[in-house]
Amino acid sequence: MEYIYAALLLHKAGKKVDENGVKAVLTAAGVAADESRIKALIAALDGVNIEEAISKAAAAPVAVAAAAP
Amino acid sequence: MEYIYAALLLHKAGKKVDENGVKAVLTAAGVAADESRIKALIAALDGVNIEEAISKAAAAPVAVAAAAP
Amino acid sequence: MEYIYAALLLHKAGKKVDENGVKAVLTAAGVAADESRIKALIAALDGVNIEEAISKAAAAPVAVAAAAP
Amino acid sequence: MEYIYAALLLHKAGKKVDENGVKAVLTAAGVAADESRIKALIAALDGVNIEEAISKAAAAPVAVAAAAP
Amino acid sequence: MEYIYAALLLHKAGKKVDENGVKAVLTAAGVAADESRIKALIAALDGVNIEEAISKAAAAPVAVAAAAP
Amino acid sequence: MEYIYAALLLHKAGKKVDENGVKAVLTAAGVAADESRIKALIAALDGVNIEEAISKAAAAPVAVAAAAP
Amino acid sequence: MAVYTHHLPAWKKDEVADIKKHAKEFTLIGLVDMYGIPAQQVQQIRRNLRGKAVIKVTRNTLIEHALGEIGGDTKGLTRFISGHSAVIFSNDNPFKLYKQLEKTKTKMAAKAGETAPEDIVIEKGPTSFKPGPIVGELQQAGIPAAIEGGKVKIRETKTVVKKGAVISAKLADVLVKLDIKPMDVGLALQAAFHDGSLYEPSVLAVDEEKILAQIQLAGQQAFNLSVNAAIPTRETLAAILTKAVRDARGLAIEADVYEKDVIDAIIGKAHRESQAIKSLVK
């Protein structure tokens, strides 16, 4: 999860979620950052609307609950 | 949310979640960290079992859905 | 709702929730406190378990889902 | 929560939610106001549309429900 | 709904919900009370547990809120 | 609740919801109307859009109790 | 129809006097139609209405005579008198009486030529009949019957007569054999005079479901108003406090105000957000 947390931290802080950013954050937290995992993360997030993905996550359980008759 | 992500990141990395740690992570992310918010965060987290809070959060939506008759 | 928050504030601060207290808090907030509203609030508080009402605030949404028939 | 209550009291009363206001309200309630916590509160609320945040929170009750057993 | 409000007012005030009562309340509110509608209301309420009918109502809005995704 | 019903009755009847009106309605219902409570009611309703306030669902704690398995 | 104003025999005078006496004792006087109600059932209905209403059965001419003597607006009831009218007295209001009378209605077998009060449906399945002419009778009445395993069986569920349609002699006959009683029989209120007004049955049928729904709505509206406008009452203050605290928690969680009471929820929110992103990243 550290890599995700780092990405979300950058996103929430209004920063660009890129390799350098994630690496800097992880390093500051004392994590020995794995370059290939960072690359994979950034590649996976390419084209993803993070804000939308997050708000869907918040809404989903409610929908489930409401839908149960 | 960037403050809480910094805290979660440190926690997940097995580091102590303290003012210096949070500040370092935020600074690495390019955030001009607000000392008072960091203090408030550390104070609020004092005595909190982060692992437990996370697992409760993970369990909650399922419980909601299951509770609906 | 400002009268209600004044009462909650006093309660949380461990103070007696009475007319003087509510009035003092509202006045400090720059509100021209209405004596009759304060009286009505204090009268209605008689017999209400504030702590219980507060704890329901955290629990309620789960009940919402469960209550939907 | 008393800091939040103070902020909401001011907001509901149509007053500006700033450090002085929060401090005055807390003091009137007999709370020994912590400058740093007040600063943290005001910093967190900076740029936040309180009415909107409340109704958004109400719409996603599962986030609140996470704490419920 | 005026007739219903009048009946519930009497009920909550611990008074007998009868034709004279409803008529007096409506008249005081400046409503030209229709005898036949009052009689119909009283007949319909005969044998109804008003408190129960209302408490069912109190639960209803929650369900409504939950259903609206 | 009788004060609330008195206000609703006047509102629905298209009358002004003021102290005199509420008092007259309560008196007709045989309630020894409390001037201070009436004042509090009128003050609380000041600036409130009654139509909106009655239709906006306010989550009921009754449902919580009912939902508890 | 002649109205005897003079020279009434003693027993008739007594009947008229009896109606007038009752009219003074009760707040409601009305007419009910006794048509087609067997004597035994009339007794049952009287028993069920004991303490709530009194029924006076007498000749129409005497009812008319008594109404005439009572005079005033009560006389307006006269035009509702029909072949089998009886007088009813009660202290209930006409809506309550109407409700009472509806409750005393019982189910009876249908006679040929009567109108179905509702759709009459024959359910499919076995009957208790042994094979015999009954199969033909059922079929002639439009009921799909057959013999199966030595028993008469209805092959499929069928609506044999629609609401409002006339019940034929053949159908009436098999309905009796099937022990189906589709007719609602009881006293029908023809009109009532109460508290200065004449009530006809058309206005007396009250939609109670609607009124109950309105009661619920009113209760809900009062609760909503009290909570949303923060008008404290003994019944709603707890709910108002809960709403205030919930709003405060909601604000704290949304705005990331790090307080002990909500830090769990904020962590939870961060966790859920992370899970959402994690599921995208895999």
XYZ file of C-alpha atoms in Angstrom:
696
model
C 0.000 0.000 0.000
C 2.900 2.417 0.526
C 3.081 3.125 -3.189
C -0.651 3.851 -3.328
C -0.465 6.062 -0.268
C 2.370 7.994 -1.810
C 0.434 8.476 -5.040
C -2.687 9.605 -3.206
C -0.657 11.943 -0.997
C 0.701 13.646 -4.102
C -2.712 13.744 -5.711
C -4.397 15.214 -2.616
C -1.622 17.785 -2.287
C -2.394 18.867 -5.824
C 0.951 17.637 -7.134
C 1.700 15.690 -10.271
C 1.716 11.960 -9.578
C 4.948 10.969 -11.339
C 7.942 8.717 -10.748
C 10.087 11.376 -9.123
C 7.353 12.483 -6.788
C 6.449 8.990 -5.630
C 10.095 8.111 -5.170
C 10.803 11.243 -3.132
C 7.819 10.650 -0.868
C 8.632 6.988 -0.300
C 12.264 7.771 0.400
C 11.300 10.464 2.910
C 9.152 7.852 4.664
C 12.188 5.581 4.869
C 10.933 3.131 2.276
C 13.516 1.606 -0.051
C 11.635 2.497 -3.218
C 11.545 -0.109 -5.971
C 11.921 1.691 -9.310
C 10.055 -0.951 -11.291
C 7.070 -0.900 -8.923
C 6.934 2.865 -9.169
C 7.034 2.633 -12.975
C 4.258 0.049 -12.917
C 2.148 2.257 -10.639
C 2.577 5.339 -12.784
C 1.814 3.340 -15.919
C -1.325 1.903 -14.355
C -2.513 5.331 -13.253
C -1.956 6.802 -16.702
C -5.314 8.032 -17.961
C -7.040 7.298 -14.679
C -9.215 10.032 -13.223
C -8.173 9.567 -9.605
C -10.792 11.938 -8.212
C -13.550 10.020 -9.956
C -12.226 6.651 -8.859
C -12.115 7.853 -5.255
C -15.599 9.318 -5.224
C -16.975 6.107 -6.709
C -15.320 4.199 -3.889
C -17.063 6.376 -1.324
C -20.430 6.030 -3.002
C -20.405 2.334 -3.809
C -21.204 0.803 -0.413
C -24.141 3.154 -0.013
C -25.559 2.007 -3.293
C -25.222 -1.594 -2.177
C -27.012 -0.908 1.063
C -29.757 1.070 -0.594
C -30.307 -1.524 -3.269
C -30.860 -4.353 -0.814
C -34.627 -4.610 -0.546
C -6.074 14.282 3.198
C -2.356 14.534 2.462
C -1.557 14.575 6.183
C -3.384 11.357 6.857
C -1.731 9.695 3.862
C 1.640 10.734 5.194
C 0.748 9.136 8.510
C -0.526 5.962 6.866
C 2.572 5.758 4.717
C 4.869 5.977 7.735
C 2.763 3.459 9.579
C 2.801 1.009 6.686
C 6.575 1.476 6.318
C 6.936 0.487 9.951
C 8.174 3.918 10.979
C 7.132 5.931 13.989
C 4.288 8.286 13.091
C 5.558 11.524 14.623
C 5.758 15.193 13.733
C 9.150 14.983 12.155
C 8.244 11.978 10.045
C 5.023 13.482 8.755
C 6.727 16.770 8.052
C 9.554 15.099 6.146
C 7.159 13.128 3.964
C 4.996 16.131 3.202
C 8.005 18.268 2.427
C 9.322 15.599 0.043
C 5.956 15.798 -1.701
C 6.452 19.514 -2.109
C 3.776 20.423 0.419
C 4.259 23.456 2.631
C 3.274 21.557 5.760
C 1.190 23.338 8.365
C 2.795 22.672 11.763
C -0.473 23.024 13.627
C -2.237 20.452 11.471
C 0.637 18.034 11.916
C 0.463 18.519 15.678
C -3.320 18.012 15.615
C -2.913 14.852 13.553
C -0.307 13.357 15.870
C -2.420 14.274 18.889
C -5.505 12.679 17.348
C -3.582 9.529 16.470
C -2.192 9.194 19.979
C -3.456 5.920 21.365
C -5.192 4.968 18.122
C -4.555 1.520 16.713
C -4.225 2.379 13.030
C -4.313 -1.251 11.938
C -7.597 -1.731 13.734
C -9.116 1.418 12.266
C -8.203 0.196 8.791
C -9.655 -3.248 9.278
C -12.873 -1.777 10.662
C -13.133 0.444 7.605
C -12.636 -2.558 5.352
C -15.300 -4.560 7.169
C -17.942 -1.855 7.423
C -19.507 -1.896 3.943
C -19.909 -5.666 4.057
C -21.611 -5.416 7.427
C -23.958 -2.785 6.085
C -24.965 -4.901 3.150
C -25.368 -7.983 5.315
C -27.491 -6.137 7.842
C -30.096 -5.141 5.258
C -32.948 -7.620 5.594
C -28.665 25.119 15.193
C -26.353 27.571 17.007
C -28.220 27.015 20.284
C -27.752 23.289 19.915
C -24.030 23.633 19.243
C -23.678 25.874 22.266
C -25.270 23.147 24.381
C -23.088 20.444 22.826
C -20.002 22.548 23.370
C -20.776 23.012 27.066
C -21.532 19.339 27.445
C -18.284 18.330 25.760
C -16.390 20.770 27.931
C -17.851 19.032 30.961
C -19.837 22.091 31.978
C -23.413 22.228 33.161
C -25.714 22.965 30.225
C -27.810 25.765 31.698
C -29.254 29.087 30.612
C -26.260 31.130 31.717
C -23.792 28.856 30.017
C -25.646 28.778 26.706
C -26.122 32.519 26.791
C -22.451 33.163 27.504
C -21.322 30.942 24.631
C -23.754 32.486 22.157
C -22.822 35.980 23.219
C -19.145 35.165 22.743
C -20.026 34.074 19.218
C -21.583 37.462 18.629
C -25.125 36.097 18.615
C -27.895 38.176 20.157
C -29.201 35.269 22.212
C -32.966 34.896 22.468
C -33.854 34.162 26.109
C -36.985 32.248 25.185
C -35.130 29.956 22.827
C -32.522 29.258 25.498
C -35.262 28.490 28.030
C -37.027 26.191 25.570
C -33.781 24.358 24.852
C -32.912 23.872 28.519
C -36.454 22.718 29.275
C -36.368 20.198 26.452
C -32.951 18.928 27.556
C -34.428 17.770 30.817
C -34.504 14.015 30.599
C -32.457 13.792 27.403
C -29.339 11.659 27.504
C -26.912 13.819 25.529
C -24.170 11.195 25.501
C -26.544 8.679 23.970
C -27.698 11.129 21.308
C -24.047 11.782 20.445
C -23.130 8.133 20.170
C -26.056 7.575 17.818
C -24.578 10.127 15.437
C -21.695 7.800 14.670
C -23.832 4.677 14.478
C -26.921 5.945 12.685
C -25.978 5.466 9.032
C -25.622 1.711 9.467
C -29.117 1.666 10.901
C -30.265 3.649 7.891
C -29.296 0.855 5.585
C -30.685 -1.801 7.889
C -33.952 0.063 8.362
C -34.703 0.163 4.642
C -37.298 -2.567 4.231
C -15.059 17.811 18.932
C -15.487 21.061 20.843
C -13.412 22.890 18.233
C -15.707 21.648 15.482
C -18.781 22.572 17.500
C -17.385 26.059 17.979
C -16.761 26.384 14.257
C -20.262 25.182 13.392
C -21.807 27.466 15.990
C -20.130 30.433 14.350
C -21.036 29.225 10.893
C -24.707 28.610 11.751
C -24.887 32.010 13.415
C -23.703 33.546 10.173
C -20.382 34.641 11.646
C -16.910 34.341 10.170
C -15.165 31.174 11.300
C -11.758 32.503 12.285
C -9.233 32.006 15.066
C -10.537 34.821 17.242
C -14.128 33.691 16.955
C -13.375 30.073 17.769
C -11.171 31.083 20.677
C -13.824 33.390 22.128
C -16.517 30.739 21.892
C -14.359 28.035 23.450
C -13.263 30.306 26.243
C -16.876 31.258 27.014
C -17.636 27.555 27.279
C -14.849 27.192 29.805
C -12.544 25.317 27.464
C -8.829 26.109 27.758
C -8.410 26.824 24.045
C -5.274 25.414 22.437
C -3.986 27.941 19.896
C -2.404 25.244 17.786
C -5.624 23.209 17.550
C -7.545 26.329 16.593
C -4.961 27.097 13.883
C -5.205 23.520 12.629
C -9.008 23.781 12.515
C -8.980 27.063 10.630
C -6.329 25.722 8.241
C -8.390 22.601 7.577
C -11.533 24.640 6.950
C -9.727 27.063 4.662
C -11.428 26.954 1.295
C -14.056 24.503 2.499
C -17.716 25.220 1.784
C -19.095 24.079 5.146
C -22.707 23.618 4.005
C -21.549 21.601 1.030
C -19.148 19.490 3.066
C -21.923 18.612 5.533
C -24.379 17.590 2.863
C -21.670 15.648 1.026
C -20.837 13.798 4.227
C -24.525 13.049 4.789
C -24.763 11.567 1.300
C -21.869 9.188 1.939
C -22.803 7.905 5.376
C -20.749 4.762 5.036
C -17.612 6.770 5.644
C -19.045 7.715 9.019
C -20.361 4.233 9.582
C -16.907 2.733 9.436
C -16.474 3.439 13.126
C -19.751 1.753 14.067
C -19.406 -1.746 15.456
C -53.795 18.475 5.955
C -55.179 21.149 8.335
C -57.664 18.673 9.762
C -54.913 16.149 10.372
C -52.662 18.715 12.042
C -55.547 19.770 14.278
C -56.154 16.160 15.294
C -52.484 15.542 16.014
C -52.219 18.767 17.970
C -55.049 17.609 20.224
C -53.513 14.174 20.519
C -50.061 15.493 21.456
C -51.624 17.888 23.942
C -53.194 14.883 25.642
C -56.711 15.972 24.726
C -59.534 13.872 23.373
C -59.569 13.984 19.569
C -63.257 14.643 18.979
C -65.436 16.727 16.704
C -65.671 19.697 19.041
C -61.944 19.772 19.647
C -60.973 19.632 15.986
C -63.557 22.248 15.107
C -62.382 24.611 17.832
C -58.743 24.291 16.781
C -59.475 24.813 13.090
C -61.679 27.790 13.804
C -58.961 29.340 15.970
C -56.572 28.908 13.046
C -58.998 30.824 10.872
C -60.033 27.776 8.868
C -63.704 27.541 7.884
C -64.192 24.044 9.282
C -66.324 21.634 7.287
C -68.436 19.600 9.747
C -68.664 16.661 7.447
C -64.881 16.423 6.957
C -64.364 16.603 10.711
C -66.896 13.832 11.283
C -65.207 11.712 8.604
C -61.798 12.244 10.219
C -63.024 11.327 13.683
C -64.704 8.212 12.334
C -61.520 7.197 10.505
C -59.421 7.714 13.636
C -61.752 5.588 15.697
C -59.731 2.644 16.961
C -56.472 3.941 15.460
C -53.381 4.081 17.645
C -52.206 7.540 16.630
C -48.888 7.263 18.436
C -48.076 4.101 16.541
C -49.083 5.609 13.227
C -46.803 8.580 13.884
C -43.811 6.562 15.056
C -43.986 4.538 11.885
C -43.737 7.859 10.115
C -40.647 8.843 12.060
C -38.892 5.776 10.742
C -39.988 6.383 7.190
C -37.805 9.357 6.257
C -34.705 7.349 7.055
C -35.756 4.665 4.657
C -36.446 7.318 2.069
C -33.038 8.852 2.607
C -31.360 5.480 2.272
C -33.245 4.639 -0.897
C -32.166 7.811 -2.655
C -28.721 6.853 -3.900
C -44.873 18.724 19.647
C -48.187 20.552 19.975
C -46.456 23.845 19.275
C -45.031 22.438 16.058
C -48.437 21.195 14.968
C -49.959 24.576 15.730
C -47.347 26.191 13.492
C -47.938 23.632 10.750
C -51.687 24.173 10.957
C -51.376 27.930 10.573
C -48.847 27.542 7.782
C -50.990 25.075 5.848
C -54.067 27.242 6.339
C -52.200 30.057 4.666
C -52.111 32.134 7.836
C -49.177 34.021 9.276
C -47.328 31.893 11.820
C -47.028 34.430 14.620
C -47.371 34.518 18.389
C -51.039 35.455 18.393
C -51.951 32.762 15.912
C -50.100 29.995 17.708
C -51.507 31.081 21.049
C -55.064 31.134 19.741
C -54.743 27.661 18.244
C -53.183 26.164 21.360
C -55.754 27.770 23.603
C -58.569 26.423 21.447
C -57.027 22.984 21.899
C -57.245 23.441 25.642
C -53.495 23.833 26.070
C -52.270 26.313 28.659
C -49.963 28.013 26.162
C -46.534 28.966 27.466
C -45.691 32.458 26.143
C -41.982 31.780 26.284
C -42.233 28.576 24.264
C -44.356 30.355 21.695
C -41.789 33.132 21.422
C -39.044 30.523 21.067
C -40.984 28.768 18.331
C -41.578 31.943 16.374
C -37.950 33.007 16.798
C -36.704 29.604 15.619
C -38.969 29.725 12.578
C -37.739 33.157 11.594
C -36.119 32.864 8.192
C -37.017 29.182 7.885
C -38.644 27.981 4.681
C -41.289 25.791 6.328
C -42.255 24.003 3.144
C -38.649 22.978 2.620
C -38.020 22.116 6.266
C -41.011 19.775 6.470
C -40.138 17.892 3.322
C -36.413 17.528 3.933
C -35.916 14.197 5.648
C -34.267 14.410 9.025
C -32.914 11.038 10.046
C -34.816 9.664 12.996
C -33.205 7.964 15.956
C -36.395 5.923 16.251
C -35.283 4.021 13.193
C -32.000 3.208 14.869
C -33.799 1.611 17.771
C -36.176 -0.227 15.475
C -33.367 -1.480 13.287
C -31.326 -2.895 16.141
C -31.552 -6.648 15.670
C -99.048 6.599 -0.709
C -101.532 7.938 1.755
C -100.394 9.712 4.852
C -102.623 9.029 7.781
C -102.792 12.110 9.852
C -105.847 11.071 11.789
C -107.600 7.982 13.007
C -104.539 5.794 13.386
C -105.213 2.567 15.216
C -103.574 2.420 18.623
C -100.735 0.073 17.623
C -99.792 2.321 14.753
C -99.816 5.336 17.051
C -97.496 3.407 19.349
C -95.102 2.632 16.477
C -94.960 6.283 15.436
C -94.489 7.392 19.032
C -91.673 4.871 19.432
C -89.781 6.284 16.435
C -90.267 9.835 17.708
C -89.038 8.849 21.171
C -85.902 7.281 19.748
C -85.320 10.289 17.524
C -85.166 12.426 20.664
C -82.815 10.058 22.456
C -80.271 9.679 19.682
C -78.272 12.239 17.727
C -78.522 10.314 14.484
C -81.564 9.019 12.671
C -81.168 7.170 9.409
C -82.629 4.620 7.029
C -81.215 1.203 6.246
C -82.205 -1.184 3.501
C -83.133 -4.609 4.867
C -83.701 -6.121 1.425
C -82.698 -9.743 1.082
C -81.341 -10.238 4.568
C -82.514 -13.446 6.199
C -84.161 -13.030 9.612
C -81.397 -14.982 11.299
C -78.793 -12.573 10.012
C -80.830 -9.560 11.037
C -80.691 -10.914 14.582
C -76.925 -11.300 14.319
C -76.523 -7.762 13.020
C -78.675 -6.372 15.824
C -76.488 -8.186 18.319
C -73.321 -6.803 16.731
C -74.713 -3.276 16.828
C -75.817 -3.498 20.456
C -74.784 -0.380 22.313
C -73.923 1.375 19.061
C -77.185 1.517 17.155
C -80.856 0.563 17.404
C -82.861 -0.694 14.444
C -86.591 -0.196 14.258
C -88.430 -2.273 11.676
C -91.908 -1.098 10.807
C -94.124 -0.235 7.865
C -92.928 2.411 5.430
C -96.074 4.417 5.879
C -95.465 4.637 9.602
C -91.825 5.656 9.089
C -93.004 8.388 6.752
C -95.650 9.419 9.235
C -93.132 9.640 12.084
C -90.622 11.606 9.983
C -93.423 13.978 9.065
C -94.320 14.532 12.682
C -90.687 15.077 13.694
C -90.646 17.662 10.913
C -87.891 20.115 10.055
C -84.963 18.920 7.974
C -85.354 15.383 9.268
C -88.302 15.136 6.910
C -85.751 15.100 4.085
C -85.076 11.458 4.881
C -88.530 10.604 3.515
C -87.384 10.612 -0.080
C -84.860 7.821 0.645
C -87.520 5.383 1.886
C -87.645 2.261 -0.270
C -89.491 -1.040 -0.157
C -87.561 -2.559 2.735
C -86.448 0.398 4.777
C -86.004 0.301 8.516
C -85.100 3.173 10.802
C -81.721 3.229 12.513
C -80.749 5.329 15.516
C -77.281 5.954 16.873
C -75.200 8.371 18.868
C -72.228 7.825 16.592
C -71.574 10.215 13.755
C -72.770 8.984 10.349
C -69.258 8.047 9.209
C -68.744 5.848 12.236
C -72.150 4.255 11.793
C -71.406 3.583 8.134
C -68.163 1.895 9.223
C -70.026 -0.176 11.808
C -72.552 -1.326 9.257
C -69.820 -2.243 6.797
C -68.265 -4.396 9.503
C -71.509 -6.310 10.076
C -71.630 -7.442 6.470
C -71.190 -11.168 5.976
C -70.615 -13.420 2.997
C -73.565 -15.311 1.561
C -74.221 -17.585 -1.374
C -75.184 -15.904 -4.634
C -78.624 -16.271 -6.120
C -79.247 -16.478 -9.846
C -79.432 -13.018 -11.397
C -77.393 -11.278 -8.708
C -74.439 -9.113 -9.621
C -70.940 -10.250 -8.683
C -69.483 -7.772 -6.150
C -65.967 -8.741 -7.257
C -64.257 -11.087 -9.728
C -65.167 -14.658 -8.804
C -62.134 -16.886 -9.306
C -62.121 -20.665 -9.100
C -58.702 -21.962 -8.079
C -57.274 -24.979 -9.848
C -56.785 -28.183 -7.905
C -58.649 -31.205 -6.585
C -62.210 -30.996 -5.290
C -64.002 -33.229 -2.819
C -66.476 -34.385 -5.485
C -66.640 -37.979 -6.611
C -66.918 -38.490 -10.378
C -70.495 -38.027 -11.594
C -72.835 -35.503 -13.189
C -71.055 -32.745 -11.263
C -68.318 -32.701 -13.909
C -70.835 -31.750 -16.565
C -72.433 -29.142 -14.302
C -69.053 -27.531 -13.626
C -68.179 -27.537 -17.316
C -71.527 -26.003 -18.261
C -70.895 -23.243 -15.736
C -67.618 -22.542 -17.519
C -65.350 -24.252 -15.018
C -62.673 -26.488 -16.598
C -63.278 -29.689 -14.625
C -61.965 -33.187 -15.329
C -61.664 -36.531 -13.607
C -58.229 -37.416 -12.410
C -57.231 -40.270 -10.116
C -60.836 -41.000 -9.257
C -61.479 -37.411 -8.181
C -62.970 -34.349 -9.816
C -60.292 -31.814 -10.429
C -60.335 -28.195 -11.608
C -57.706 -28.099 -14.351
C -56.868 -24.437 -14.262
C -57.603 -21.307 -12.261
C -60.382 -19.399 -13.951
C -62.341 -16.209 -13.440
C -65.907 -17.420 -13.932
C -67.579 -14.051 -13.611
C -66.234 -10.531 -13.659
C -67.059 -7.918 -11.080
C -70.395 -6.319 -11.951
C -71.506 -9.156 -14.220
C -74.679 -11.152 -13.604
C -74.359 -14.588 -12.010
C -76.234 -17.190 -14.047
C -78.476 -19.831 -12.535
C -76.050 -22.606 -13.467
C -73.113 -20.780 -11.962
C -75.043 -19.882 -8.789
C -75.848 -23.545 -8.412
C -72.229 -24.768 -8.678
C -70.937 -21.957 -6.515
C -73.181 -23.263 -3.764
C -71.831 -26.766 -4.337
C -68.272 -25.437 -4.213
C -69.200 -23.595 -1.008
C -68.233 -20.226 -2.509
C -70.086 -17.303 -0.918
C -69.383 -14.209 -3.005
C -72.159 -11.896 -1.828
C -71.653 -9.210 0.812
C -74.879 -9.062 2.722
C -75.678 -6.556 5.399
C -77.537 -3.403 6.207
C -76.983 -0.688 3.650
C -77.286 2.827 5.016
C -79.619 4.744 2.693
C -79.284 8.126 4.354
C -78.648 9.612 7.755
C -79.629 12.835 9.455
C -77.182 14.051 12.060
C -76.497 17.372 13.676
C -78.515 19.353 11.157
C -77.173 17.721 8.012
C -78.341 14.976 5.731
C -75.668 12.447 4.699
C -75.943 10.199 1.688
C -73.907 7.003 1.438
C -71.794 8.376 -1.400
C -70.050 10.772 0.986
C -69.875 8.316 3.870
C -67.362 5.901 2.374
C -64.124 7.334 3.780
C -60.729 6.318 2.468
C -59.158 5.383 5.799
C -55.884 4.334 4.230
C -55.506 7.835 2.905
C -56.200 9.392 6.286
C -53.684 7.080 7.973
C -51.123 7.977 5.342
C -51.816 11.642 6.040
C -51.330 11.065 9.770
C -47.971 9.506 9.026
C -47.056 12.319 6.700
C -48.047 14.933 9.287
C -45.984 13.168 11.938
C -43.055 13.067 9.575
C -43.424 16.724 8.641
C -43.580 17.834 12.269
C -40.499 15.760 13.053
C -38.635 17.141 10.054
C -39.564 20.729 10.856
C -38.529 20.343 14.478
C -35.177 18.813 13.604
C -34.329 20.877 10.528
C -35.265 24.181 12.140
C -33.725 23.063 15.458
C -36.910 23.675 17.418
C -36.330 21.653 20.550
C -39.183 19.570 21.912
C -38.976 16.739 24.412
C -39.644 14.259 21.661
C -37.199 15.566 19.102
C -34.298 17.124 20.992
C -32.350 13.871 21.031
C -32.747 13.669 17.254
C -31.687 17.310 16.892
C -28.562 16.677 18.965
C -27.796 13.590 16.925
C -28.179 15.541 13.703
C -25.954 18.341 14.995
C -23.257 15.883 16.006
C -23.578 13.951 12.772
C -23.188 17.176 10.816
C -20.164 18.087 12.907
C -18.600 14.668 12.356
C -19.408 14.868 8.671
C -17.710 18.239 8.397
C -14.682 17.035 10.335
C -14.322 13.972 8.114
C -14.869 15.848 4.871
C -12.564 18.719 5.798
C -9.889 16.549 7.442
C -10.108 18.115 10.824
C -7.925 15.778 12.826
C -9.822 15.165 16.037
C -9.829 12.062 18.189
C -13.546 11.461 17.664
C -13.279 11.235 13.909
C -9.711 10.101 13.245
C -10.955 6.509 12.866
C -13.367 7.604 10.192
C -10.727 9.689 8.429
C -8.368 6.725 8.378
C -11.260 4.646 7.082
C -11.918 7.124 4.319
C -8.242 7.148 3.323
C -8.230 3.373 3.370
C -11.254 3.109 1.107
C -9.803 5.619 -1.311
C -6.570 3.644 -1.373
C -8.439 0.419 -2.007
C -10.235 2.015 -4.927
C -6.948 3.084 -6.491
C -5.286 -0.225 -5.651
C -8.024 -2.122 -7.454
C -7.332 -0.006 -10.537
C -3.576 -0.557 -10.346
C -3.774 -4.277 -9.447
